[in-house]
Amino acid sequence: MSTTQGARARARIEVTAAIKDEARRQLAAEGAAKLSLRAVARELGMVSSALYRYFPSRDDLLTALIIDAYDSVGETAEVAHAKVADAGPLRRWTSVCEAVRGWALAHPHEYALIHGSPVPGYVAPETTVPSAARVALLLIGIARGAHQAGMLTEPSLPADLHPEAERMVEDFAGGLPPAVAVALVAAWAELYGLISFELFGQFRRVVEDRELFFRHAVRRLALGVGLADV
């Protein structure tokens, strides 16, 4: 790459980062539904046509912000898991869940973008899926490792749910008993329910020591998945 090309590439990276930073500021101030490319361009002192060279539409910018948010929380969870990689499955599970909660409390508007109300008229493309799956894959991996080590007790499963459970195993939970796949999906949904209730105020005047409550709740989720209490 020539010096000129290198300078252009660096400039593009810097402008892209500035656009995203301003868009995140607008998310915090106005919400995702009111995100506007024209408003972002105006705040950055750019003409709209110049900004469109980086993000052709509002949806393209939203997608970039969504992927960044998923990657950020995913990386946070992965780092937390790596720090306790030699611990038992229950400790690794709770560490991942606590890291996700910590990220959400530190980045409430980005959390709301990926786990809050849908943005009217926006449909997330398939390109968001790998980033969105990072936390779930960590939790599935913990359960799979526990199963392989004989440290997982298979939960009960109603007979009529077996076909759906077997589809889950085939789609994303290979190597796990069908009942565990169902329990994992339920735990994944409940994890974000716990975080959303705290972040969006539903626990006000209900739960005071929210950190302690969360730790207890995610431990119960792990036991429900079948992880050994060690």
XYZ file of C-alpha atoms in Angstrom:
230
model
C 0.000 0.000 0.000
C 1.377 3.410 -0.967
C 1.793 6.259 1.517
C -1.170 8.063 -0.054
C -3.374 4.970 0.104
C -2.345 4.413 3.711
C -3.236 7.966 4.643
C -6.617 7.628 2.944
C -7.307 4.377 4.759
C -6.433 5.946 8.115
C -8.578 8.978 7.338
C -11.511 6.739 6.452
C -11.130 4.827 9.717
C -11.035 8.077 11.691
C -14.080 9.542 9.941
C -16.009 6.291 10.339
C -15.210 6.282 14.062
C -16.313 9.916 14.375
C -19.607 9.151 12.627
C -20.275 6.234 14.953
C -19.373 8.262 18.042
C -21.789 11.025 17.055
C -24.471 8.460 16.235
C -24.028 6.916 19.705
C -24.382 10.374 21.241
C -27.641 10.798 19.354
C -28.807 7.361 20.488
C -28.262 8.431 24.085
C -30.041 11.747 23.573
C -32.889 10.827 21.218
C -33.108 7.042 20.921
C -32.479 4.787 17.940
C -35.797 5.568 16.242
C -34.765 9.212 15.785
C -31.264 8.539 14.484
C -30.704 10.704 11.411
C -27.821 10.701 8.960
C -28.467 14.358 8.218
C -28.275 15.239 11.907
C -25.041 13.256 12.293
C -23.535 14.997 9.266
C -24.603 18.399 10.566
C -23.007 17.839 13.977
C -19.761 16.716 12.342
C -19.716 19.629 9.926
C -20.104 17.336 6.929
C -22.447 17.570 3.983
C -24.884 14.677 3.814
C -23.530 13.464 0.501
C -20.089 12.991 2.081
C -21.480 10.949 4.959
C -23.380 8.711 2.533
C -20.036 7.539 1.169
C -19.438 5.899 4.560
C -22.968 4.782 5.355
C -25.391 4.767 2.412
C -28.452 4.725 4.685
C -29.585 5.050 8.273
C -30.034 1.291 8.374
C -26.412 0.742 7.368
C -25.290 2.972 10.234
C -27.629 1.208 12.667
C -26.273 -2.158 11.571
C -22.705 -1.001 12.186
C -23.641 0.257 15.658
C -25.471 -2.977 16.463
C -22.517 -5.122 15.401
C -20.169 -2.942 17.441
C -22.404 -3.302 20.510
C -22.683 -7.070 20.181
C -18.930 -7.368 19.656
C -18.249 -5.155 22.659
C -20.389 -7.172 25.066
C -19.162 -10.402 23.497
C -15.532 -9.443 23.994
C -16.237 -8.364 27.573
C -17.824 -11.741 28.318
C -15.004 -13.649 26.629
C -12.341 -11.780 28.609
C -14.195 -12.491 31.862
C -14.471 -16.157 30.938
C -10.790 -16.414 30.087
C -9.875 -15.166 33.568
C -11.661 -18.135 35.167
C -11.063 -20.688 32.420
C -9.666 -23.217 34.924
C -12.604 -22.897 37.319
C -15.658 -25.109 37.471
C -18.569 -24.617 35.069
C -20.767 -22.835 37.634
C -18.081 -20.228 38.326
C -17.455 -19.709 34.612
C -21.195 -19.345 33.944
C -21.684 -16.729 36.651
C -18.567 -14.835 35.550
C -19.901 -14.539 32.004
C -23.334 -13.421 33.199
C -21.875 -10.854 35.592
C -19.679 -9.483 32.809
C -22.723 -9.041 30.552
C -24.582 -7.220 33.331
C -21.562 -4.993 34.013
C -21.304 -4.086 30.346
C -25.012 -3.281 30.152
C -24.860 -0.974 33.177
C -21.842 0.799 31.682
C -23.396 1.055 28.191
C -27.157 1.417 28.749
C -27.952 3.034 25.404
C -26.018 0.458 23.421
C -27.715 -2.287 25.434
C -31.081 -0.732 24.622
C -30.145 -0.715 20.940
C -29.615 -4.482 20.866
C -32.036 -5.645 23.555
C -34.604 -2.877 23.818
C -37.601 -1.985 21.688
C -37.224 -2.723 17.956
C -36.438 0.280 15.771
C -39.483 0.961 13.547
C -38.797 0.034 9.932
C -35.439 -1.612 10.655
C -34.729 -5.319 10.176
C -31.298 -6.511 11.281
C -29.455 -8.337 8.472
C -27.757 -11.720 8.766
C -24.404 -9.956 9.126
C -25.307 -9.179 12.745
C -25.736 -12.849 13.702
C -22.078 -13.863 14.357
C -21.575 -10.929 16.716
C -24.962 -11.428 18.380
C -24.148 -15.091 19.063
C -20.901 -14.552 20.983
C -22.356 -14.568 24.501
C -24.759 -17.421 23.749
C -21.944 -19.518 22.297
C -19.916 -18.987 25.469
C -22.774 -20.279 27.632
C -23.388 -23.209 25.293
C -19.670 -24.011 25.407
C -19.690 -24.040 29.214
C -22.622 -26.465 29.239
C -21.021 -28.656 26.562
C -17.756 -28.835 28.489
C -19.596 -29.733 31.683
C -21.508 -32.465 29.839
C -18.309 -33.933 28.454
C -16.747 -33.879 31.930
C -19.725 -35.597 33.541
C -20.610 -32.447 35.486
C -24.030 -31.822 34.001
C -27.360 -33.282 35.090
C -29.940 -33.469 32.338
C -33.110 -31.547 33.286
C -36.574 -32.904 32.630
C -38.326 -32.218 29.343
C -41.994 -32.667 28.391
C -42.465 -35.268 25.669
C -44.234 -32.855 23.332
C -41.222 -30.533 23.384
C -38.764 -33.185 22.195
C -39.059 -32.357 18.460
C -38.332 -28.679 19.114
C -35.488 -29.580 21.472
C -33.915 -31.890 18.894
C -34.100 -29.106 16.297
C -32.263 -26.798 18.706
C -29.528 -29.376 19.178
C -29.137 -29.736 15.432
C -29.159 -25.983 14.805
C -26.850 -24.639 17.503
C -26.309 -26.988 20.471
C -24.567 -29.998 19.002
C -23.222 -32.474 21.529
C -25.776 -31.573 24.203
C -28.879 -33.467 25.348
C -32.072 -31.950 23.921
C -33.369 -31.033 27.373
C -30.233 -29.001 28.042
C -30.652 -27.093 24.774
C -34.146 -26.036 25.846
C -32.910 -25.042 29.304
C -30.112 -23.002 27.760
C -32.496 -21.024 25.562
C -34.718 -20.321 28.565
C -31.709 -19.271 30.661
C -30.433 -17.009 27.876
C -33.803 -15.259 27.687
C -34.045 -14.968 31.477
C -30.539 -13.535 31.729
C -31.470 -10.621 29.504
C -34.807 -10.299 31.265
C -32.991 -9.820 34.574
C -30.672 -7.220 33.073
C -33.470 -5.377 31.272
C -35.632 -5.222 34.413
C -32.743 -3.664 36.294
C -31.647 -1.314 33.541
C -35.113 -0.091 32.570
C -36.368 0.449 36.117
C -38.746 -2.469 36.698
C -36.847 -3.479 39.858
C -37.309 -0.066 41.458
C -38.765 -0.486 44.972
C -38.695 -4.249 44.441
C -35.023 -5.289 44.516
C -32.566 -3.158 46.501
C -29.342 -5.217 46.495
C -29.430 -5.856 42.769
C -25.912 -7.219 42.431
C -26.498 -9.871 45.077
C -29.918 -10.671 43.635
C -28.475 -11.015 40.133
C -25.706 -13.328 41.300
C -28.263 -15.546 43.039
C -30.581 -15.534 40.024
C -27.953 -16.491 37.445
C -26.709 -19.245 39.734
C -30.246 -20.656 39.737
C -30.274 -20.412 35.933
C -27.066 -22.434 35.804
C -28.512 -25.094 38.099
C -31.617 -25.187 35.905
C -29.421 -25.919 32.897
C -27.942 -28.804 34.881
C -24.517 -27.473 35.814
C -23.013 -29.070 38.911
C -23.014 -26.941 42.062
C -19.220 -26.854 42.432
